Coordinates of C-alpha atoms and ligand atoms in Angstrom, one line a residue:
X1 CA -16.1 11.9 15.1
X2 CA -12.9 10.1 13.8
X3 CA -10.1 9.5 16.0
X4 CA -7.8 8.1 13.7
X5 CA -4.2 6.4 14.6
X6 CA -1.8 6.1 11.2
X7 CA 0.9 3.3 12.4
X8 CA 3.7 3.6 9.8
X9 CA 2.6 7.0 9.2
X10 CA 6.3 8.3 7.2
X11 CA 5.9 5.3 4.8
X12 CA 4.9 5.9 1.1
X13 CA 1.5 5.7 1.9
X14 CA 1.1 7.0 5.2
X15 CA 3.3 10.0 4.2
X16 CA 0.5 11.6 2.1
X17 CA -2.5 9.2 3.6
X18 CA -1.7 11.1 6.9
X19 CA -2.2 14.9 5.2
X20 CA -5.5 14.0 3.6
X21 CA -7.0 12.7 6.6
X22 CA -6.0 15.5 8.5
X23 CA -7.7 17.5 5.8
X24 CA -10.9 15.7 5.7
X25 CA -11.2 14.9 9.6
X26 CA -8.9 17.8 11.5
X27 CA -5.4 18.2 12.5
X28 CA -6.0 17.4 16.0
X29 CA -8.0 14.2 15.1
X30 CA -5.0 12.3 13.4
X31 CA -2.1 10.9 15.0
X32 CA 0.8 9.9 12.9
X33 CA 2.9 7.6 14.0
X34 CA 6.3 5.4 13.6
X35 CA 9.0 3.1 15.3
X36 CA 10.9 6.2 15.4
X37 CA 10.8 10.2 13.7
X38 CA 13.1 9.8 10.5
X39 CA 14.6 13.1 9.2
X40 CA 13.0 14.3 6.2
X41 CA 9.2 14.4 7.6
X42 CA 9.9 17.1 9.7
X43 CA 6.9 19.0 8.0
X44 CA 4.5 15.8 8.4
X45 CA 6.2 15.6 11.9
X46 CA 5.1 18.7 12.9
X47 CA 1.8 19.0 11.7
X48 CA -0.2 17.4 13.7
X49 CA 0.4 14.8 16.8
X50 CA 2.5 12.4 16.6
X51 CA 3.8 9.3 18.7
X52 CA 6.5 6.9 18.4
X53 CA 4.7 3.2 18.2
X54 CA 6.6 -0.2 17.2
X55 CA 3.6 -2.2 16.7
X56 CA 5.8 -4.5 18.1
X57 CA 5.6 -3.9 21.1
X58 CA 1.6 -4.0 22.2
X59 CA 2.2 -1.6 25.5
X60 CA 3.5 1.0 23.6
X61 CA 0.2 0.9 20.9
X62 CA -2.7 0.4 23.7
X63 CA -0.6 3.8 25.1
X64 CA -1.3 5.9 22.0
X65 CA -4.5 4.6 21.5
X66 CA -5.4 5.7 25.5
X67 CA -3.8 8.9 25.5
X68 CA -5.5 10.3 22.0
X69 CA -8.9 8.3 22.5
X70 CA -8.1 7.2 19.1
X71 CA -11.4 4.7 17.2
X72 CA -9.8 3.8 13.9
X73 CA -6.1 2.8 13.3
X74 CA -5.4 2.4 9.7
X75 CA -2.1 0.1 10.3
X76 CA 0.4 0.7 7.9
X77 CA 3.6 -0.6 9.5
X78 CA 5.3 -3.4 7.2
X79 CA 8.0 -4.9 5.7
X80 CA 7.3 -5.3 1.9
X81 CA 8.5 -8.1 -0.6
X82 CA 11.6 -7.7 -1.8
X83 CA 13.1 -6.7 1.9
X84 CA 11.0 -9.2 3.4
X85 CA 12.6 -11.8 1.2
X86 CA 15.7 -10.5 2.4
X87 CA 14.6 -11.0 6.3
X88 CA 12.0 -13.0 6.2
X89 CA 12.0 -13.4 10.3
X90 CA 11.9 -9.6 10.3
X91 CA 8.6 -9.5 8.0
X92 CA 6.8 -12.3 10.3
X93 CA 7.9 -10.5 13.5
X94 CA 6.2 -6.9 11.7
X95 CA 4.0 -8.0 9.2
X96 CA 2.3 -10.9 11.8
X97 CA 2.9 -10.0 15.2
X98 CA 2.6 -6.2 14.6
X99 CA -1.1 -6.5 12.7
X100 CA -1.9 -9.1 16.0
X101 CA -1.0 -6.6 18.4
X102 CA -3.1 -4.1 16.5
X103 CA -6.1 -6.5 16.3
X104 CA -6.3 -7.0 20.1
X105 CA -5.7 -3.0 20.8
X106 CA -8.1 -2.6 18.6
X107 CA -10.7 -5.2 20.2
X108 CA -9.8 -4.0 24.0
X109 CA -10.3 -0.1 22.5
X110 CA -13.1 -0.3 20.4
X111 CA -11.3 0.6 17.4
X112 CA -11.9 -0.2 14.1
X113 CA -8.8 -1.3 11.8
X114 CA -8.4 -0.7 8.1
X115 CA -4.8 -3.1 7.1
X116 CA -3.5 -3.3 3.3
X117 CA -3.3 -6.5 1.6
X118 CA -1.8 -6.7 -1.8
X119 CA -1.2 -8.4 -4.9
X120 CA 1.5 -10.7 -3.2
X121 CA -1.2 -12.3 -1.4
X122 CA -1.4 -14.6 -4.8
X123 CA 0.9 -17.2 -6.2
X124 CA 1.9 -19.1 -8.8
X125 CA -1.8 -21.6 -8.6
X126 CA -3.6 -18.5 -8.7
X127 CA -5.2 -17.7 -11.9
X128 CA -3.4 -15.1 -13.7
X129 CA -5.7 -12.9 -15.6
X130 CA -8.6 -11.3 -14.4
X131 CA -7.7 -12.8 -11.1
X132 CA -10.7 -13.4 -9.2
X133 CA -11.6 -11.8 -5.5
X134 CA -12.4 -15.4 -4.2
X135 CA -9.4 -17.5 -5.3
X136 CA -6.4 -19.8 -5.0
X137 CA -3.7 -18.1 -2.7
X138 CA -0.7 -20.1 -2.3
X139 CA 1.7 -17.1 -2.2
X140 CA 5.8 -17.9 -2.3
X141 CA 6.7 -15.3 -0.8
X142 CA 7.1 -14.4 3.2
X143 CA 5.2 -10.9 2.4
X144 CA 2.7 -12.9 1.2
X145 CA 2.1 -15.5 3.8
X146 CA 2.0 -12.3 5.8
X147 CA -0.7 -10.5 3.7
X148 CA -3.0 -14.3 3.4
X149 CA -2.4 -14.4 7.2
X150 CA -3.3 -10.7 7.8
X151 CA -6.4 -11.3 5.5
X152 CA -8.1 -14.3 7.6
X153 CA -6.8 -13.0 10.8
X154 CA -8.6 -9.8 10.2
X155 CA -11.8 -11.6 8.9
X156 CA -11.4 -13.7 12.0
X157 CA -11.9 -10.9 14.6
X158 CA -14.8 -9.2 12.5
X159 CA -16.7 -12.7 12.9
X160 CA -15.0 -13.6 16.8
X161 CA -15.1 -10.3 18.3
X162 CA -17.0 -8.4 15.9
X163 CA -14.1 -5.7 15.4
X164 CA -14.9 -3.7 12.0
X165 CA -12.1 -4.8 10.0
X166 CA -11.5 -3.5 6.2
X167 CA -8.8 -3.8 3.9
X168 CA -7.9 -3.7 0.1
X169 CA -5.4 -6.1 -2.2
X170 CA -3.4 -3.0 -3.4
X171 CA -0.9 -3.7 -6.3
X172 CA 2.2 -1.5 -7.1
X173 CA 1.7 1.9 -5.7
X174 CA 3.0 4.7 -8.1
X175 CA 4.0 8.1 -6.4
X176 CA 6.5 11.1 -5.6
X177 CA 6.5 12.8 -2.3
X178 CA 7.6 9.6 -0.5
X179 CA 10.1 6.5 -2.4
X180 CA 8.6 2.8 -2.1
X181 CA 10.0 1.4 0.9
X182 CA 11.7 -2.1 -1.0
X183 CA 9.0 -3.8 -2.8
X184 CA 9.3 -5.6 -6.3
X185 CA 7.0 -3.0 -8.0
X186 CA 9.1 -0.1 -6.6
X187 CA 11.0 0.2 -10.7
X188 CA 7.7 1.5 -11.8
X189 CA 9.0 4.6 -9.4
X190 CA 12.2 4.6 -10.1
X191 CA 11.2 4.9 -13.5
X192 CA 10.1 8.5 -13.7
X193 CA 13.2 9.9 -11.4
X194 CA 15.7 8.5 -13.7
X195 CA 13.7 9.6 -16.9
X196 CA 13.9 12.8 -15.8
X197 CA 17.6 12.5 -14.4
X198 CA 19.2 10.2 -17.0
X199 CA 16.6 10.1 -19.5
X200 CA 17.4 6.0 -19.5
X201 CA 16.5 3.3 -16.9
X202 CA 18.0 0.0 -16.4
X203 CA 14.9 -2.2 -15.4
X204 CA 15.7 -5.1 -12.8
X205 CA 12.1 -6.7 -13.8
X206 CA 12.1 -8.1 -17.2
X207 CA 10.1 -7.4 -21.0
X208 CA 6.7 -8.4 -21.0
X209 CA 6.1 -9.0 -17.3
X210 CA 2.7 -7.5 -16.2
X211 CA 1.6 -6.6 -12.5
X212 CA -1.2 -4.5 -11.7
X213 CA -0.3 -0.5 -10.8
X214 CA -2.2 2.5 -9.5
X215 CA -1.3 6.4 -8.5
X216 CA -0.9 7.3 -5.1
X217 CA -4.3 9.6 -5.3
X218 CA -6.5 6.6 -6.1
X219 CA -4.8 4.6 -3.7
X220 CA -5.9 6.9 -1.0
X221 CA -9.4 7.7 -2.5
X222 CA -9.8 3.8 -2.0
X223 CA -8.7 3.5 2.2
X224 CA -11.0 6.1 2.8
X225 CA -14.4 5.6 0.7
X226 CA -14.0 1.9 2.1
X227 CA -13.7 2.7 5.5
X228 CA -16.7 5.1 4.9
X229 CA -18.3 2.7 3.1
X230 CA -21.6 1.5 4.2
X231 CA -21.0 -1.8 6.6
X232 CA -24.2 -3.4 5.7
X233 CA -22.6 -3.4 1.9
X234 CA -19.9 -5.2 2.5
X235 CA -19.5 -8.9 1.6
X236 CA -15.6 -9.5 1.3
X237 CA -14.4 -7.2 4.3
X238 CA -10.7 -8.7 3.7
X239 CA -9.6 -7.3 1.4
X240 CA -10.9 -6.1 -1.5
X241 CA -9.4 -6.4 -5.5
X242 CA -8.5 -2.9 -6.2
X243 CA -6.4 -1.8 -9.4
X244 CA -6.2 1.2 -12.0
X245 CA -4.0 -0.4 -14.9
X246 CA -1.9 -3.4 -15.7
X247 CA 1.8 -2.8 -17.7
X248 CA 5.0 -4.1 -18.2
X249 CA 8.3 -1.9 -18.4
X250 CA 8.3 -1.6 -21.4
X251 CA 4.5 0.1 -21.7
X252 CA 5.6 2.5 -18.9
X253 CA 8.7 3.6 -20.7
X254 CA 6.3 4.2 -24.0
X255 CA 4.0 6.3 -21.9
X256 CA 7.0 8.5 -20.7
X257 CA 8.1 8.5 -24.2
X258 CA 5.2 10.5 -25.0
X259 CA 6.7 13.4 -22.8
X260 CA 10.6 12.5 -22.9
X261 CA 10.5 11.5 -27.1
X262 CA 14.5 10.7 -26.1
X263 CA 13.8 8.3 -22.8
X264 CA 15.3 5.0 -23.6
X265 CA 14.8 1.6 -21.3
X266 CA 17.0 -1.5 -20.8
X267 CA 17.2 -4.0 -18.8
X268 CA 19.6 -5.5 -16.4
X269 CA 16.9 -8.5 -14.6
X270 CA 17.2 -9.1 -10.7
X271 CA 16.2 -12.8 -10.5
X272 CA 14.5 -12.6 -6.9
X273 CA 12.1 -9.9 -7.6
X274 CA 11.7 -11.3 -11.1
X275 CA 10.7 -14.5 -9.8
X276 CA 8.5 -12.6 -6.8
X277 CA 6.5 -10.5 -10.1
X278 CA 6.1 -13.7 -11.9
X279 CA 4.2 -15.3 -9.2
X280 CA 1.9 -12.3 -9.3
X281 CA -1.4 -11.3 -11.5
X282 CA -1.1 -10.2 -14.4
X283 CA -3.8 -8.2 -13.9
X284 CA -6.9 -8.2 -10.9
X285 CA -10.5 -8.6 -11.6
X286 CA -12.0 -5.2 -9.0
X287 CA -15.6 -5.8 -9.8
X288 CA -16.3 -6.7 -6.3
X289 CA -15.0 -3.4 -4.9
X290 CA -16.6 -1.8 -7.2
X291 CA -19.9 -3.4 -6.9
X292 CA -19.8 -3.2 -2.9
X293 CA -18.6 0.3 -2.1
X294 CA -17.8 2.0 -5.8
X295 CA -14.3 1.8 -6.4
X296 CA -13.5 4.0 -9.3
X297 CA -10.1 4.7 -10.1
X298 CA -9.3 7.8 -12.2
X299 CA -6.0 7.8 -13.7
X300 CA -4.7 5.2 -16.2
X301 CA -1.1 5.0 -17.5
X302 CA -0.9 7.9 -19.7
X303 CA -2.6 10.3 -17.3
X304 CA -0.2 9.8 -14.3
X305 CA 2.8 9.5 -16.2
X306 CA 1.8 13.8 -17.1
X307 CA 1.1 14.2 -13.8
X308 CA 4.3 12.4 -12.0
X309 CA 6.7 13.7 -14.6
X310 CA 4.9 17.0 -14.2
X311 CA 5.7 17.1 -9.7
X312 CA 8.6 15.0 -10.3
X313 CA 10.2 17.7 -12.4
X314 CA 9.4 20.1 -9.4
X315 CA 10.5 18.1 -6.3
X316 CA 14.4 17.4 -8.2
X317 CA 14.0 20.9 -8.9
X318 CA 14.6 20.3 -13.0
Ligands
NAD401 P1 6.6 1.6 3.5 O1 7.7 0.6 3.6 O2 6.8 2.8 2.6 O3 6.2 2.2 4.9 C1 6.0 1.3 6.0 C2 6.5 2.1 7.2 O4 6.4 1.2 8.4 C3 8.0 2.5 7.1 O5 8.1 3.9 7.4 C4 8.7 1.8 8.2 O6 9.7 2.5 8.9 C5 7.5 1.5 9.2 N1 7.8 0.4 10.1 C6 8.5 -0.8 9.8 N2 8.5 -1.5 10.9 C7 7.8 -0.9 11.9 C8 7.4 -1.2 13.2 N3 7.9 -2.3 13.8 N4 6.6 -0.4 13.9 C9 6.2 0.8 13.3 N5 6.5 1.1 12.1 C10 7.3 0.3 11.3 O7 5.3 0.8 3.1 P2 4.0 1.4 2.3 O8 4.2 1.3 0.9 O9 3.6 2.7 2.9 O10 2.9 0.3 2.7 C11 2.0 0.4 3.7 C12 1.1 -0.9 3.7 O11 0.5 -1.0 2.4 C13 1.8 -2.2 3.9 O12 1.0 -3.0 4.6 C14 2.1 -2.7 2.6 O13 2.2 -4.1 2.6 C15 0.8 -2.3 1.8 N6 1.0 -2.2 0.4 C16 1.8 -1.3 -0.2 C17 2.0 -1.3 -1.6 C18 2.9 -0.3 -2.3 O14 3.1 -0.5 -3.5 N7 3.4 0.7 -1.6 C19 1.3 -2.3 -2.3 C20 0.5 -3.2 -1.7 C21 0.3 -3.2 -0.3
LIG402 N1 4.4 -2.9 -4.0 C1 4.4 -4.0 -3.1 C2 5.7 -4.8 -3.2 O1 6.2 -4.8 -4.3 C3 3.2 -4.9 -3.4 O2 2.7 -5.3 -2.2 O3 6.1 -5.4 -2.3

């Protein structure tokens, strides 16, 4: 039986990860947990345990771990590109010394450890199109020294100490219980709340600049069939390609033209996080993911753009 430990649980994915592990593996079973209990995620809060854990500070994880005899911690604490480009000590301190702190819990408590990756872990040397799992990554970013770093760290204690470490690339995550918490994909959000407030956006990333997207629901279908996923499959434990659809603005504002005829887009570009999205794919090439464990995303563009605008409408109560 899972005993699973969610560290950055009130994030944008640990906010819904958290309810459909709980689902699948029992209330009692997952803890969620945070640096500290933000208002808002009262519900989440109370629905199951939960501790407060800075995964910077090791005592205070091996404690959680102990207490709830916890053998998987899917570690979601970070920092993410655009803040972390803003603080870059702040994203080393999280992003490094919070994921080595998990690692040795992890190896001291038997755990296993499934840890995000993302597109950022590429650069500007890295092949653009179809970029490949096994590649250049020379990233330009502090978020993605963190990511490369997290990467070979975690491939380093499978091999050392033969903890069962998995992990995923994950490009922009698209979702609307929980907003992005300051990356440079987070307009592809911001998108649909303003289509349906303003029926305009003002876009801080510019025409024809493509990164690699996905819905929140395939996002979590993919940490959980991997960690299920049959060890003995696995050749590239960290971290695996993994996208759903590739766009620029200007495609996402013709898919919610389909369902707001009268949304109009412009474009007002932020030259850090255009520069960050530059140095990223244009799109991913997944086959390995879906070659070693079946990654299968199910909505494309068109499909979660009617089903965001459709929950959207219903959380701003339009
Ligand atoms: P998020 O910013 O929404 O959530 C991260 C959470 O970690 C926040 O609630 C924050 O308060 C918390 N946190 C920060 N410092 C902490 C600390 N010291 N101790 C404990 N908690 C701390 O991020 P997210 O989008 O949920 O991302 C989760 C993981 O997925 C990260 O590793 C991120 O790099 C990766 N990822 C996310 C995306 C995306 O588009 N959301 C894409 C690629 C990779
Ligand atoms: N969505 C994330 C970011 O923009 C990608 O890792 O930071």
């Amino acid at each position: 039986m899972r005993r699973i430990l969610v560290t950055g649980a009130l994030g944008q994915i640990g906010s819904e990860l958290t309810v459909r592990l709980r689902e699948i593996y029992g209330e009692s079973n997952v803890v969620a947990s945070s640096k500290s209990a933000k208002d808002g995620h009262e519900e989440l809060v109370a629905s199951g345990p939960f501790e407060i854990v800075d995964v910077t500070n090791r005592e205070q994880l091996a404690q959680a771990v102990q207490k709830h005899k916890i053998n998987t911690i899917i570690h979601l604490a970070a920092i993410l590109s655009a803040v972390g480009e803003q603080n870059p000590h702040l994203a080393w301190e999280v992003n490094i010394n919070g994921l080595y702190n998990v690692l040795e819990v992890a190896r001291h408590e038997n755990c296993s450890v499934f840890t995000p990756s993302s597109i950022a872990a590429f650069g500007d040397s890295t092949p653009k199109d179809k970029t490949p799992q096994d590649t250049i990554q020379r990233p330009s970013t502090m978020y993605g020294v963190t990511k490369v770093a997290g990467e070979l760290l975690c491939d380093y204690y499978f091999h050392k100490f033969g903890v069962d470490t998995r992990g995923v690339r994950f490009p922009g995550l698209i979702s609307y219980k929980t907003l992005p918490g300051g990356g440079t994909t987070d307009y592809a959000v911001h998108i649909y709340y303003e289509a349906l407030r303003q029926k305009r956006y003002t876009s801080y990333i510019g025409p024809g600049t493509k990164m690699d997207m996905m819905y929140m629901p395939d996002a979590l279908d993919a940490i959980i069939n991997l960690m299920e996923a049959d060890p003995k499959k696995l050749i590239h434990r960290n971290a695996f390609n993994v996208t759903a659809m590739s766009f620029a603005p200007e495609d996402i504002a013709r898919s919610i033209q389909k369902f707001i005829p009268e949304f109009e887009l412009d474009f007002d570009v932020d030259p850090v996080r255009q520069a960050i999205a530059e140095s990223w794919p244009n799109s991913l090439d997944d086959s390995a993911a879906r070659e070693e464990w079946g990654w299968s995303p199910k909505y494309d563009l068109d499909a979660m753009t009617e089903d965001m605008l459709k929950n959207l409408k219903i959380k701003l109560g339009l």
